[in-house]
C-alpha cells in the first residue's frame, strides 16, 4: 500500500503543535540550573502490552473523558479512512505522518508512524480517546495490508499505554517538585523515561519513535553540564562543546540551531569576563567553538560595538555639559544638543540612538 499523504506547502500543518513529546532542558541563565520535561499528563498507569499479543486499550484514564464519551464514540458513524467528519482543529490540514509496509508485508518502522499517531491524538478533548483510536485504526486498515495493519494497531495500543504511564510518572514527580532542578536530577528523569520506553517498545521501535529526540536530549544535557562546570576555563569549555557537536550524527549536527551557538557563545563570554580572561583567551575559546572565520567576524563586531559605545559615551558627556551650562536658555540648550547630535551621527545612527534612549528610559523604575 502507498504511504499516507504528508504535509503540503499550501496547507496548514499541525507539525509544529504535534512535536510536543520533547524533553526540554532549558539553557543556563545567571548560573541557575533550569530544566524541565515536556507534556506530562495526568492519568493512571496501564500495564504494558506485550509486543506480540497486546490487545486494544479503552480510554482507561489516559485522558479523562466525559462519562458518555465512550457511548458517543460507539454510536458514531462507522469509519472507513479515519478522516470522515474531522473536528474543526484538523479541518483543512493534510495528514502529518505516514504508514508503509515493507516488501514482506510488515509494518515499516520510522518516525512518521509516530507522527501519524500524534496527528490524530491531537483530537483528544474534541473527541473521546476511544473515537480517536477508531479513527487511527480505520486509517491504518485503509492504508496497510492486513499483517502490517495488525502490527500498527498493536504498536498504537502500546503507544497509548506508554503515554498513559508517562503521564502518571510525570504527575507523581511534579507533586512537590522544586521549580528548578539540578542537571543530575534532569539526567535521572531522562533515565527513568528511557526505562519506561523499554517496558513498552522493542529496541527497533524505540529507535524509530524516540531515537532522534533522545540523542538531542543527551547532547543538550551534556552541553549544559560543560557550561556549568566551574573547574573549566572558557577555552576548555569551548573545546568540549565542539567535541560534543562533532560527535553528533551529520544530519543532527547540521540541524543544530543558531540559538544554541549563540547561547554557548554568550555563556563562554560571560565566563571569560567573570574570570578576568585575556583577549587571547576569548579569541581561543571562540576559535574552538565556531572556527577562525566566524571568530574574525565576531571580533570585527566587537570592535564596531566598542566604537559605537565610545561615540555614544562622548555624545552623552557633551550633552551633559550643555545641560549643566546655566548661561544657556532652554531653547539654546535644545539647539546645542541637536547640533551635537546631528554632527556626531548619521540619520540612520540617530534612529538607533533614539531606540537606545527609549530603551534606557523604559528600564528606569
PDB file of C-alpha atoms in Angstrom, residues 141-278:
ATOM      1  CA  UNK A 141      -6.510  -0.546   7.813  1.00  0.00           C
ATOM      2  CA  UNK A 142      -7.212   1.606   4.759  1.00  0.00           C
ATOM      3  CA  UNK A 143      -3.512   2.193   4.056  1.00  0.00           C
ATOM      4  CA  UNK A 144      -1.825  -1.090   5.008  1.00  0.00           C
ATOM      5  CA  UNK A 145      -2.139  -4.792   4.212  1.00  0.00           C
ATOM      6  CA  UNK A 146      -3.616  -6.945   6.963  1.00  0.00           C
ATOM      7  CA  UNK A 147      -0.381  -8.036   8.644  1.00  0.00           C
ATOM      8  CA  UNK A 148       1.129  -4.557   8.722  1.00  0.00           C
ATOM      9  CA  UNK A 149      -2.168  -3.047   9.887  1.00  0.00           C
ATOM     10  CA  UNK A 150      -2.359  -5.512  12.773  1.00  0.00           C
ATOM     11  CA  UNK A 151       1.213  -4.696  13.774  1.00  0.00           C
ATOM     12  CA  UNK A 152       0.468  -0.983  13.607  1.00  0.00           C
ATOM     13  CA  UNK A 153      -2.651  -1.371  15.777  1.00  0.00           C
ATOM     14  CA  UNK A 154      -0.640  -3.268  18.365  1.00  0.00           C
ATOM     15  CA  UNK A 155       2.019  -0.564  18.315  1.00  0.00           C
ATOM     16  CA  UNK A 156      -0.666   2.099  18.690  1.00  0.00           C
ATOM     17  CA  UNK A 157      -2.083   0.450  21.796  1.00  0.00           C
ATOM     18  CA  UNK A 158       1.340   0.204  23.382  1.00  0.00           C
ATOM     19  CA  UNK A 159       1.969   3.834  22.498  1.00  0.00           C
ATOM     20  CA  UNK A 160      -1.261   4.823  24.262  1.00  0.00           C
ATOM     21  CA  UNK A 161      -0.325   2.729  27.296  1.00  0.00           C
ATOM     22  CA  UNK A 162       3.129   4.287  27.345  1.00  0.00           C
ATOM     23  CA  UNK A 163       1.735   7.826  27.201  1.00  0.00           C
ATOM     24  CA  UNK A 164      -0.676   6.963  29.981  1.00  0.00           C
ATOM     25  CA  UNK A 165       2.147   5.622  32.150  1.00  0.00           C
ATOM     26  CA  UNK A 166       4.320   8.599  31.312  1.00  0.00           C
ATOM     27  CA  UNK A 167       1.560  10.958  32.382  1.00  0.00           C
ATOM     28  CA  UNK A 168       1.251   9.127  35.683  1.00  0.00           C
ATOM     29  CA  UNK A 169       5.013   9.202  36.214  1.00  0.00           C
ATOM     30  CA  UNK A 170       5.260  12.887  35.404  1.00  0.00           C
ATOM     31  CA  UNK A 171       2.325  13.786  37.636  1.00  0.00           C
ATOM     32  CA  UNK A 172       3.915  11.966  40.547  1.00  0.00           C
ATOM     33  CA  UNK A 173       7.233  13.718  40.049  1.00  0.00           C
ATOM     34  CA  UNK A 174       5.603  17.111  39.602  1.00  0.00           C
ATOM     35  CA  UNK A 175       3.931  16.934  43.033  1.00  0.00           C
ATOM     36  CA  UNK A 176       6.189  18.851  45.375  1.00  0.00           C
ATOM     37  CA  UNK A 177       8.932  19.194  42.768  1.00  0.00           C
ATOM     38  CA  UNK A 178      11.137  22.269  43.023  1.00  0.00           C
ATOM     39  CA  UNK A 179      10.723  24.949  40.337  1.00  0.00           C
ATOM     40  CA  UNK A 180      14.295  24.263  39.208  1.00  0.00           C
ATOM     41  CA  UNK A 181      16.241  21.025  39.022  1.00  0.00           C
ATOM     42  CA  UNK A 182      19.904  20.205  39.005  1.00  0.00           C
ATOM     43  CA  UNK A 183      21.351  18.708  35.865  1.00  0.00           C
ATOM     44  CA  UNK A 184      21.779  15.473  37.809  1.00  0.00           C
ATOM     45  CA  UNK A 185      18.038  15.390  38.516  1.00  0.00           C
ATOM     46  CA  UNK A 186      17.299  16.016  34.852  1.00  0.00           C
ATOM     47  CA  UNK A 187      19.607  13.146  33.927  1.00  0.00           C
ATOM     48  CA  UNK A 188      17.767  10.878  36.351  1.00  0.00           C
ATOM     49  CA  UNK A 189      14.424  11.766  34.799  1.00  0.00           C
ATOM     50  CA  UNK A 190      15.805  11.069  31.365  1.00  0.00           C
ATOM     51  CA  UNK A 191      16.953   7.643  32.574  1.00  0.00           C
ATOM     52  CA  UNK A 192      13.505   6.969  34.033  1.00  0.00           C
ATOM     53  CA  UNK A 193      11.853   7.857  30.751  1.00  0.00           C
ATOM     54  CA  UNK A 194      14.238   5.591  28.851  1.00  0.00           C
ATOM     55  CA  UNK A 195      13.445   2.738  31.244  1.00  0.00           C
ATOM     56  CA  UNK A 196       9.726   3.344  30.764  1.00  0.00           C
ATOM     57  CA  UNK A 197      10.102   3.165  26.997  1.00  0.00           C
ATOM     58  CA  UNK A 198      11.932  -0.129  27.335  1.00  0.00           C
ATOM     59  CA  UNK A 199       8.861  -1.567  29.053  1.00  0.00           C
ATOM     60  CA  UNK A 200       6.608  -0.821  26.113  1.00  0.00           C
ATOM     61  CA  UNK A 201       8.706  -0.935  22.956  1.00  0.00           C
ATOM     62  CA  UNK A 202      11.314  -3.058  21.251  1.00  0.00           C
ATOM     63  CA  UNK A 203      14.743  -1.608  20.533  1.00  0.00           C
ATOM     64  CA  UNK A 204      13.805  -1.017  16.891  1.00  0.00           C
ATOM     65  CA  UNK A 205      10.565   0.700  17.886  1.00  0.00           C
ATOM     66  CA  UNK A 206      12.324   2.936  20.413  1.00  0.00           C
ATOM     67  CA  UNK A 207      14.869   3.990  17.815  1.00  0.00           C
ATOM     68  CA  UNK A 208      12.158   4.750  15.265  1.00  0.00           C
ATOM     69  CA  UNK A 209       9.910   6.681  17.647  1.00  0.00           C
ATOM     70  CA  UNK A 210      12.349   8.373  20.009  1.00  0.00           C
ATOM     71  CA  UNK A 211      15.889   7.976  18.662  1.00  0.00           C
ATOM     72  CA  UNK A 212      16.377  11.493  17.346  1.00  0.00           C
ATOM     73  CA  UNK A 213      14.995  13.269  20.377  1.00  0.00           C
ATOM     74  CA  UNK A 214      16.912  11.068  22.818  1.00  0.00           C
ATOM     75  CA  UNK A 215      20.151  11.890  21.017  1.00  0.00           C
ATOM     76  CA  UNK A 216      19.271  15.588  21.078  1.00  0.00           C
ATOM     77  CA  UNK A 217      18.335  15.452  24.762  1.00  0.00           C
ATOM     78  CA  UNK A 218      21.562  13.722  25.758  1.00  0.00           C
ATOM     79  CA  UNK A 219      23.553  16.225  23.723  1.00  0.00           C
ATOM     80  CA  UNK A 220      21.742  19.145  25.352  1.00  0.00           C
ATOM     81  CA  UNK A 221      22.297  17.746  28.842  1.00  0.00           C
ATOM     82  CA  UNK A 222      25.997  17.147  28.142  1.00  0.00           C
ATOM     83  CA  UNK A 223      26.293  20.652  26.708  1.00  0.00           C
ATOM     84  CA  UNK A 224      24.772  22.280  29.777  1.00  0.00           C
ATOM     85  CA  UNK A 225      26.918  20.122  32.051  1.00  0.00           C
ATOM     86  CA  UNK A 226      30.005  21.535  30.360  1.00  0.00           C
ATOM     87  CA  UNK A 227      28.726  25.091  30.651  1.00  0.00           C
ATOM     88  CA  UNK A 228      28.057  24.588  34.380  1.00  0.00           C
ATOM     89  CA  UNK A 229      31.476  23.092  35.121  1.00  0.00           C
ATOM     90  CA  UNK A 230      33.210  25.778  37.174  1.00  0.00           C
ATOM     91  CA  UNK A 231      36.522  23.922  37.005  1.00  0.00           C
ATOM     92  CA  UNK A 232      36.836  24.602  33.278  1.00  0.00           C
ATOM     93  CA  UNK A 233      38.024  27.796  31.691  1.00  0.00           C
ATOM     94  CA  UNK A 234      36.441  29.335  28.618  1.00  0.00           C
ATOM     95  CA  UNK A 235      38.877  27.672  26.208  1.00  0.00           C
ATOM     96  CA  UNK A 236      38.372  24.210  27.723  1.00  0.00           C
ATOM     97  CA  UNK A 237      34.599  24.633  27.688  1.00  0.00           C
ATOM     98  CA  UNK A 238      34.642  25.681  24.059  1.00  0.00           C
ATOM     99  CA  UNK A 239      36.805  22.704  23.143  1.00  0.00           C
ATOM    100  CA  UNK A 240      34.462  20.252  24.870  1.00  0.00           C
ATOM    101  CA  UNK A 241      31.389  21.841  23.336  1.00  0.00           C
ATOM    102  CA  UNK A 242      32.954  21.491  19.904  1.00  0.00           C
ATOM    103  CA  UNK A 243      33.766  17.840  20.620  1.00  0.00           C
ATOM    104  CA  UNK A 244      30.166  17.177  21.647  1.00  0.00           C
ATOM    105  CA  UNK A 245      28.860  18.735  18.445  1.00  0.00           C
ATOM    106  CA  UNK A 246      31.370  16.872  16.284  1.00  0.00           C
ATOM    107  CA  UNK A 247      30.283  13.563  17.833  1.00  0.00           C
ATOM    108  CA  UNK A 248      26.683  14.014  16.664  1.00  0.00           C
ATOM    109  CA  UNK A 249      25.423  12.272  13.520  1.00  0.00           C
ATOM    110  CA  UNK A 250      25.908  14.506  10.463  1.00  0.00           C
ATOM    111  CA  UNK A 251      22.199  15.181   9.983  1.00  0.00           C
ATOM    112  CA  UNK A 252      21.785  16.199  13.618  1.00  0.00           C
ATOM    113  CA  UNK A 253      24.929  18.294  13.596  1.00  0.00           C
ATOM    114  CA  UNK A 254      23.607  20.157  10.567  1.00  0.00           C
ATOM    115  CA  UNK A 255      20.362  20.901  12.403  1.00  0.00           C
ATOM    116  CA  UNK A 256      21.980  22.489  15.453  1.00  0.00           C
ATOM    117  CA  UNK A 257      20.237  25.777  15.898  1.00  0.00           C
ATOM    118  CA  UNK A 258      21.894  29.155  15.708  1.00  0.00           C
ATOM    119  CA  UNK A 259      20.254  29.789  19.074  1.00  0.00           C
ATOM    120  CA  UNK A 260      22.343  27.001  20.634  1.00  0.00           C
ATOM    121  CA  UNK A 261      25.528  28.520  19.249  1.00  0.00           C
ATOM    122  CA  UNK A 262      24.514  31.985  20.405  1.00  0.00           C
ATOM    123  CA  UNK A 263      23.770  30.709  23.909  1.00  0.00           C
ATOM    124  CA  UNK A 264      27.095  28.905  24.069  1.00  0.00           C
ATOM    125  CA  UNK A 265      28.980  31.983  22.891  1.00  0.00           C
ATOM    126  CA  UNK A 266      27.141  34.167  25.394  1.00  0.00           C
ATOM    127  CA  UNK A 267      27.847  31.748  28.240  1.00  0.00           C
ATOM    128  CA  UNK A 268      31.520  31.487  27.317  1.00  0.00           C
ATOM    129  CA  UNK A 269      31.857  35.264  27.065  1.00  0.00           C
ATOM    130  CA  UNK A 270      30.215  35.729  30.471  1.00  0.00           C
ATOM    131  CA  UNK A 271      32.508  33.085  31.937  1.00  0.00           C
ATOM    132  CA  UNK A 272      35.526  34.772  30.372  1.00  0.00           C
ATOM    133  CA  UNK A 273      34.549  38.132  31.855  1.00  0.00           C
ATOM    134  CA  UNK A 274      33.905  36.628  35.290  1.00  0.00           C
ATOM    135  CA  UNK A 275      37.354  35.064  35.305  1.00  0.00           C
ATOM    136  CA  UNK A 276      39.042  38.225  34.067  1.00  0.00           C
ATOM    137  CA  UNK A 277      40.284  36.469  30.969  1.00  0.00           C
ATOM    138  CA  UNK A 278      42.619  37.933  28.408  1.00  0.00           C
TER     139      UNK A 278
END
